[in-house]
CSV table of C-alpha atoms and ligand atoms in Angstrom, one decimal:
chain,number,residue,atom,x,y,z
A,1,MET,CA,-4.8,9.2,-22.9
A,2,LYS,CA,-3.3,12.1,-21.1
A,3,ILE,CA,-0.9,11.8,-18.2
A,4,GLN,CA,-3.4,12.4,-15.5
A,5,GLU,CA,-5.8,9.8,-16.9
A,6,ILE,CA,-2.9,7.1,-17.1
A,7,TYR,CA,-2.0,8.0,-13.5
A,8,LYS,CA,-5.5,8.0,-12.1
A,9,LEU,CA,-6.2,4.5,-14.0
A,10,ALA,CA,-3.0,3.1,-12.2
A,11,ILE,CA,-4.2,4.5,-8.8
A,12,ASN,CA,-7.7,3.1,-9.2
A,13,LYS,CA,-6.3,-0.4,-10.4
A,14,GLY,CA,-4.1,-0.5,-7.3
A,15,ILE,CA,-7.2,0.3,-5.2
A,16,GLU,CA,-9.2,-2.4,-6.8
A,17,ALA,CA,-6.4,-5.0,-6.1
A,18,ASP,CA,-5.7,-3.7,-2.7
A,19,PHE,CA,-6.0,-6.3,0.4
A,20,ARG,CA,-7.8,-3.8,2.3
A,21,GLY,CA,-10.8,-3.4,-0.2
A,22,LYS,CA,-12.2,-0.2,-1.6
A,23,LYS,CA,-14.4,0.7,1.4
A,24,ALA,CA,-11.5,0.5,3.9
A,25,ILE,CA,-9.4,2.8,1.7
A,26,GLU,CA,-12.3,5.3,1.3
A,27,LYS,CA,-12.4,5.3,5.1
A,28,ILE,CA,-8.7,6.0,5.5
A,29,LEU,CA,-8.8,8.8,2.9
A,30,LYS,CA,-11.8,10.3,4.8
A,31,ARG,CA,-9.9,10.2,8.0
A,32,LYS,CA,-7.0,12.0,6.5
A,33,ARG,CA,-9.3,14.7,5.0
A,34,GLU,CA,-10.8,15.3,8.5
A,35,LYS,CA,-7.4,15.6,10.1
A,36,TYR,CA,-6.4,18.0,7.4
A,37,GLU,CA,-9.4,20.2,8.0
A,38,LYS,CA,-8.4,20.5,11.6
A,39,LEU,CA,-4.9,21.6,11.0
A,40,PRO,CA,-3.7,25.1,11.7
A,41,GLU,CA,-3.1,27.2,8.5
A,42,GLU,CA,0.7,27.1,8.6
A,43,GLU,CA,0.7,23.3,8.8
A,44,LYS,CA,-1.8,23.0,6.0
A,45,ARG,CA,0.6,24.9,3.8
A,46,ASP,CA,3.3,22.2,4.2
A,47,PHE,CA,0.8,19.2,4.1
A,48,ASP,CA,1.1,16.9,1.1
A,49,ILE,CA,-2.5,17.4,-0.3
A,50,GLU,CA,-2.2,14.5,-2.7
A,51,ALA,CA,-2.5,12.3,0.6
A,52,LEU,CA,-6.1,13.2,0.6
A,53,GLU,CA,-6.8,11.5,-2.8
A,54,ASN,CA,-4.1,9.0,-3.4
A,55,PRO,CA,-3.5,6.1,-0.8
A,56,TYR,CA,-0.2,5.3,-2.5
A,57,LEU,CA,2.1,8.3,-2.0
A,58,ASP,CA,5.0,6.4,-3.6
A,59,SER,CA,3.2,6.6,-6.9
A,60,ARG,CA,3.4,10.0,-8.2
A,61,ILE,CA,3.4,12.4,-11.2
A,62,LEU,CA,6.9,13.9,-11.0
A,63,ASN,CA,7.2,16.1,-14.0
A,64,ILE,CA,4.8,17.3,-16.7
A,65,ALA,CA,6.9,18.9,-19.4
A,66,LYS,CA,4.1,18.9,-22.1
A,67,ASP,CA,0.6,17.8,-21.3
A,68,LYS,CA,-0.1,16.0,-24.5
A,69,GLU,CA,-1.9,12.8,-25.8
A,70,ILE,CA,0.4,9.9,-24.7
A,71,LYS,CA,1.0,7.5,-27.6
A,72,LYS,CA,4.4,6.0,-26.6
A,73,VAL,CA,5.8,5.3,-23.2
A,74,LEU,CA,9.2,4.1,-22.0
A,75,VAL,CA,8.8,1.9,-18.9
A,76,GLY,CA,11.4,0.7,-16.5
A,77,ILE,CA,12.0,-0.8,-13.1
A,78,ASP,CA,14.4,1.9,-12.2
A,79,ILE,CA,14.5,5.2,-14.1
A,80,GLU,CA,17.7,7.1,-13.8
A,81,PRO,CA,19.2,9.9,-15.8
A,82,ALA,CA,20.7,7.3,-18.2
A,83,GLU,CA,17.1,6.1,-19.1
A,84,ILE,CA,16.0,9.8,-19.6
A,85,LEU,CA,18.8,10.1,-22.1
A,86,MET,CA,17.9,6.9,-23.7
A,87,ALA,CA,14.4,8.3,-24.3
A,88,LYS,CA,15.9,11.2,-26.0
A,89,GLU,CA,17.9,8.9,-28.3
A,90,ILE,CA,14.9,6.7,-29.0
A,91,GLY,CA,12.7,9.8,-29.9
A,92,GLY,CA,9.0,10.3,-29.8
A,93,VAL,CA,8.6,9.1,-26.2
A,94,ASP,CA,5.7,10.9,-24.7
A,95,LEU,CA,6.0,9.7,-21.2
A,96,ILE,CA,8.6,7.9,-19.0
A,97,ILE,CA,7.2,5.5,-16.3
A,98,SER,CA,9.5,4.4,-13.4
A,99,HIS,CA,8.4,1.5,-11.1
A,100,HIS,CA,10.6,2.3,-8.1
A,101,PRO,CA,9.7,5.5,-6.6
A,102,LEU,CA,11.6,8.7,-7.4
A,103,GLY,CA,11.5,12.2,-6.0
A,104,LYS,CA,8.6,12.9,-3.5
A,105,GLY,CA,7.4,9.3,-4.3
A,106,LEU,CA,10.7,8.0,-2.8
A,107,ALA,CA,10.6,10.4,0.1
A,108,HIS,CA,7.0,9.1,1.0
A,109,LEU,CA,7.9,5.3,0.6
A,110,SER,CA,7.3,4.6,4.2
A,111,ASP,CA,3.8,5.9,4.1
A,112,VAL,CA,2.5,3.0,2.1
A,113,MET,CA,3.9,0.5,4.6
A,114,GLU,CA,0.7,0.7,6.8
A,115,LEU,CA,-0.7,-1.5,4.1
A,116,GLN,CA,1.4,-4.3,5.5
A,117,CYS,CA,-0.5,-4.2,8.8
A,118,ASP,CA,-3.7,-4.9,7.0
A,119,VAL,CA,-2.1,-7.6,4.8
A,120,LEU,CA,-0.8,-9.4,8.1
A,121,ASN,CA,-4.2,-9.0,9.6
A,122,TYR,CA,-5.9,-10.6,6.6
A,123,TYR,CA,-3.8,-13.6,7.2
A,124,GLY,CA,-4.5,-13.8,10.9
A,125,VAL,CA,-2.0,-11.8,12.7
A,126,PRO,CA,-3.9,-9.6,15.1
A,127,ILE,CA,-4.0,-5.9,13.9
A,128,ASN,CA,-2.6,-4.6,17.3
A,129,VAL,CA,0.5,-6.9,17.0
A,130,ALA,CA,1.0,-6.0,13.3
A,131,GLU,CA,0.7,-2.3,14.0
A,132,GLY,CA,3.0,-2.5,17.0
A,133,LEU,CA,5.7,-4.2,15.2
A,134,MET,CA,5.4,-2.2,12.1
A,135,LYS,CA,5.4,1.2,13.7
A,136,GLU,CA,9.1,0.9,14.6
A,137,ARG,CA,10.0,-0.4,11.2
A,138,ILE,CA,8.1,2.4,9.4
A,139,SER,CA,10.0,5.0,11.1
A,140,GLU,CA,13.2,3.2,10.5
A,141,VAL,CA,12.5,3.2,6.8
A,142,ALA,CA,11.3,6.9,6.9
A,143,ARG,CA,14.7,7.9,8.4
A,144,GLY,CA,16.6,5.8,5.8
A,145,MET,CA,15.0,7.8,3.0
A,146,ASN,CA,17.1,10.9,3.9
A,147,ARG,CA,20.2,9.4,2.4
A,148,TYR,CA,18.9,9.5,-1.2
A,149,ASN,CA,19.2,12.2,-3.8
A,150,HIS,CA,15.5,12.2,-4.4
A,151,GLN,CA,15.3,14.6,-7.3
A,152,ARG,CA,18.3,13.6,-9.4
A,153,THR,CA,16.2,11.8,-12.1
A,154,VAL,CA,13.4,14.2,-11.7
A,155,ASP,CA,15.9,17.0,-12.4
A,156,ALA,CA,17.1,15.2,-15.6
A,157,ALA,CA,13.5,14.9,-16.9
A,158,LYS,CA,13.0,18.5,-16.2
A,159,ILE,CA,16.1,19.6,-18.1
A,160,LEU,CA,15.4,17.3,-21.1
A,161,GLU,CA,11.7,18.1,-21.0
A,162,PHE,CA,10.3,14.7,-20.4
A,163,ASN,CA,7.0,13.8,-18.7
A,164,LEU,CA,7.8,11.6,-15.9
A,165,ILE,CA,5.6,9.5,-13.3
A,166,CYS,CA,6.5,6.7,-10.9
A,167,LEU,CA,4.0,3.8,-10.1
A,168,HIS,CA,5.1,1.6,-7.2
A,169,THR,CA,2.6,0.3,-4.7
A,170,ALA,CA,-0.2,0.8,-7.2
A,171,THR,CA,1.3,-1.9,-9.5
A,172,ASP,CA,2.8,-4.0,-6.7
A,173,ASN,CA,-0.8,-4.5,-5.4
A,174,LEU,CA,-1.6,-6.1,-8.8
A,175,SER,CA,1.2,-8.4,-8.5
A,176,ALA,CA,0.2,-9.5,-5.0
A,177,LYS,CA,-3.4,-10.0,-6.0
A,178,PHE,CA,-2.4,-12.1,-9.1
A,179,LEU,CA,-0.2,-14.3,-6.9
A,180,LYS,CA,-2.8,-14.6,-4.1
A,181,GLU,CA,-5.4,-15.8,-6.6
A,182,LYS,CA,-3.2,-18.3,-8.2
A,183,ILE,CA,-2.1,-19.8,-4.8
A,184,GLU,CA,-5.6,-19.9,-3.2
A,185,LYS,CA,-6.7,-22.4,-5.9
A,186,GLU,CA,-4.0,-24.9,-4.6
A,187,ASP,CA,-4.4,-27.1,-1.6
A,188,SER,CA,-2.3,-26.7,1.5
A,189,LEU,CA,-0.7,-30.0,1.2
A,190,MET,CA,1.5,-28.9,-1.6
A,191,ARG,CA,5.1,-29.0,-1.0
A,192,LEU,CA,7.6,-26.1,-1.5
A,193,GLU,CA,8.9,-27.7,-4.7
A,194,ASP,CA,5.3,-27.6,-6.0
A,195,LEU,CA,5.1,-24.0,-5.2
A,196,ILE,CA,8.3,-23.2,-7.0
A,197,ASN,CA,6.9,-25.0,-10.1
A,198,LEU,CA,3.7,-23.2,-9.8
A,199,LEU,CA,5.4,-19.9,-9.8
A,200,ARG,CA,7.5,-21.0,-12.7
A,201,GLU,CA,4.4,-21.3,-14.8
A,202,ILE,CA,4.2,-17.6,-14.8
A,203,PRO,CA,6.1,-16.2,-17.7
A,204,GLU,CA,7.9,-13.4,-15.9
A,205,TYR,CA,9.3,-16.0,-13.4
A,206,GLN,CA,10.1,-18.4,-16.3
A,207,GLU,CA,12.1,-15.7,-18.0
A,208,ALA,CA,13.8,-14.7,-14.7
A,209,THR,CA,14.9,-18.3,-14.2
A,210,GLN,CA,16.6,-18.3,-17.5
A,211,ILE,CA,19.0,-15.6,-16.2
A,212,GLY,CA,19.4,-17.3,-12.7
A,213,ALA,CA,17.0,-14.9,-10.9
A,214,GLY,CA,14.0,-17.3,-10.7
A,215,PRO,CA,12.0,-18.2,-7.7
A,216,LYS,CA,14.0,-19.7,-4.8
A,217,ILE,CA,13.5,-21.4,-1.4
A,218,TYR,CA,15.2,-19.2,1.2
A,219,VAL,CA,13.8,-20.9,4.2
A,220,GLY,CA,12.7,-24.7,4.3
A,221,ASP,CA,13.4,-27.4,1.7
A,222,LYS,CA,11.6,-28.6,-1.4
A,223,GLU,CA,10.1,-31.7,0.4
A,224,ARG,CA,8.6,-29.6,3.2
A,225,ARG,CA,4.9,-28.9,3.0
A,226,CYS,CA,3.6,-25.3,2.5
A,227,GLY,CA,0.8,-25.2,4.9
A,228,LYS,CA,-1.1,-21.9,4.7
A,229,ILE,CA,0.6,-19.7,2.1
A,230,ALA,CA,0.7,-16.0,2.7
A,231,VAL,CA,1.6,-13.4,0.1
A,232,THR,CA,2.8,-10.9,2.7
A,233,GLU,CA,5.8,-9.5,1.3
A,234,VAL,CA,5.0,-8.5,-2.3
A,235,THR,CA,3.4,-5.1,-1.6
A,236,GLY,CA,3.5,-2.4,1.0
A,237,GLY,CA,6.6,-0.4,0.1
A,238,THR,CA,9.5,-2.5,1.4
A,239,GLU,CA,10.5,-5.2,3.9
A,240,GLY,CA,8.6,-5.2,7.1
A,241,SER,CA,9.6,-5.9,10.7
A,242,PRO,CA,12.0,-8.9,11.2
A,243,LYS,CA,10.2,-9.7,14.5
A,244,ILE,CA,6.9,-10.5,12.6
A,245,TYR,CA,7.7,-14.2,11.7
A,246,GLU,CA,7.2,-15.6,15.1
A,247,LYS,CA,3.7,-13.9,15.2
A,248,MET,CA,3.0,-15.2,11.7
A,249,ALA,CA,3.7,-18.8,12.9
A,250,ILE,CA,1.3,-18.3,15.8
A,251,ALA,CA,-1.2,-17.0,13.3
A,252,GLY,CA,-0.9,-20.3,11.4
A,253,ILE,CA,1.0,-19.2,8.4
A,254,GLY,CA,3.3,-22.0,7.0
A,255,THR,CA,4.9,-20.2,4.1
A,256,ILE,CA,5.3,-16.9,2.9
A,257,ILE,CA,5.9,-15.6,-0.6
A,258,GLY,CA,8.1,-12.4,-0.9
A,259,MET,CA,10.0,-10.5,-3.6
A,260,HIS,CA,13.2,-10.2,-1.7
A,261,MET,CA,14.6,-10.7,1.8
A,262,GLU,CA,17.4,-9.4,4.1
A,263,GLU,CA,19.5,-11.9,6.0
A,264,GLU,CA,18.2,-10.7,9.4
A,265,HIS,CA,14.6,-11.4,8.2
A,266,LYS,CA,15.7,-14.8,6.8
A,267,LYS,CA,17.2,-15.8,10.2
A,268,GLU,CA,14.0,-14.8,12.1
A,269,ALA,CA,11.8,-16.7,9.7
A,270,GLU,CA,14.1,-19.7,10.1
A,271,ALA,CA,13.8,-19.6,13.9
A,272,ALA,CA,10.0,-19.4,13.6
A,273,ASN,CA,9.9,-22.4,11.2
A,274,VAL,CA,8.2,-20.2,8.6
A,275,ASN,CA,9.0,-21.3,5.1
A,276,VAL,CA,10.1,-18.6,2.7
A,277,VAL,CA,9.8,-18.6,-1.0
A,278,ILE,CA,11.3,-15.7,-2.7
A,279,ALA,CA,9.6,-15.2,-6.0
A,280,GLY,CA,12.2,-12.7,-7.3
A,281,HIS,CA,12.3,-8.9,-7.2
A,282,ILE,CA,12.5,-7.6,-10.7
A,283,SER,CA,10.3,-10.4,-12.0
A,284,SER,CA,7.6,-9.7,-9.3
A,285,ASP,CA,7.8,-6.0,-10.0
A,286,SER,CA,7.4,-6.7,-13.8
A,287,LEU,CA,4.3,-9.0,-13.3
A,288,GLY,CA,2.4,-6.1,-11.5
A,289,ILE,CA,3.6,-3.5,-14.0
A,290,ASN,CA,2.6,-5.8,-16.9
A,291,LEU,CA,-0.9,-6.2,-15.6
A,292,PHE,CA,-1.3,-2.4,-15.6
A,293,LEU,CA,0.6,-1.9,-19.0
A,294,ASP,CA,-2.0,-4.2,-20.6
A,295,GLU,CA,-4.5,-1.5,-19.8
A,296,LEU,CA,-2.5,1.0,-21.8
A,297,ALA,CA,-1.8,-1.4,-24.6
A,298,LYS,CA,-5.6,-2.0,-24.9
A,299,ARG,CA,-5.9,1.7,-25.4
A,300,GLY,CA,-3.4,1.6,-28.3
A,301,ILE,CA,-0.4,3.0,-26.4
A,302,GLU,CA,3.0,1.8,-27.5
A,303,ILE,CA,5.1,0.4,-24.8
A,304,ILE,CA,9.0,0.3,-24.7
A,305,PRO,CA,10.3,-1.8,-21.7
A,306,CYS,CA,13.7,-1.0,-20.3
A,307,SER,CA,15.7,-1.1,-17.2
A,308,GLY,CA,15.0,-4.7,-16.3
A,309,LEU,CA,11.3,-4.8,-17.0
A,310,ILE,CA,10.3,-8.3,-18.4
A,311,ARG,CA,7.4,-7.3,-20.6
A,312,VAL,CA,4.7,-10.0,-20.9
A,313,PRO,CA,1.6,-8.8,-22.6
A,314,ARG,CA,-1.5,-10.7,-21.5
A,315,VAL,CA,-3.7,-8.9,-24.1
A,316,LYS,CA,-3.4,-8.6,-27.9
A,317,GLN,CA,-1.5,-5.5,-28.8
B,401,FE2,FE1,10.7,-3.3,-6.4
C-alpha cells in the first residue's frame, strides 16, 4: 500500500464508524463544497481544500519524503522528534503514524468537535442545546491551539526524510463504535462495578490496569446503577462543554464513558448526578488505532508500536 491508500483507508473506516452515519457526512461535505464555490478568489487561496473531502481535519498526511510501497510502519500515540530519531535507529521504517494530531492536524483539532453535537443528539440531547453549548467550547479549544509548536515533529520528519501522517478522530471513531456496541448488549440495570468489569474484558484496558491506568469511576460508586450508558467522550477531538452534564441528565443519560476528564467537568457531572466512568486515555486511543492497524496487518504490513501504544492484534498477522 502507498501512503495515500493507507490514509484514505483510515478516513473511510472513520466515516463507517461515525455516529452521524455516511449520508450525514456526505451532506456536511457537500455543504462545505457549496460554500467554498461561493468564496471570493482571495479567500479560496487560503481555504484548506482538504476540508472538502475529509471530515476529520485532525487526521492528515504531514510529510511525504518518499512515496513508496509501505511495508513497515512505526505507530505511536504521540510522535515527537525522539520517535523520529528512533525510527532512524530501527531502520527500514517506511511510514510513521502518530495518533495525536501534529502540524496542521493539530491546528484544526477544534474542527472535528462539531461531531460531539451529533453524538449528544444521538443520546437524546436536543441538537440546539448541544450546538449552543459546544459553540463556546469549540472556539475556546481553537484559541488554545495557538500555544503549540505545531510543526516541530513535522520538521524533524522533513529533515530526516520520513513519511509522516497523523490519524486522530478517524481512529477514535473506531474506539467509540466498539465500546458502544459492547455496551448496547448489556441491560441498563447493571451497576458501575459491572461496567468496569466489562471494560476490563477488553485487552487494552486489561493491560492498562496492570500499570495502574485501567478504567476508573470518576463520579458515582460501584454500587450505583448505570441507567442509560452513553459513549459521549471518546471521539470528537477533545473534552466538550462542562455545562452539558445537566442537559445529559435531562435527556435521560445515567452514565457516560469517557477517555479522560478535567476536574471542572467532573464537578459538573457530579452536580447533575451523571455517573462517569473513565475508561483510560492511552488505552482507549490504542483500542481505536488497533482496529485500524489490523487492516494494515491483514495486508502484510509490519507494525512497530511505540510511544504508549498498547498493540493488541485482533487478526492473525
Ligand atoms: Fe488521545
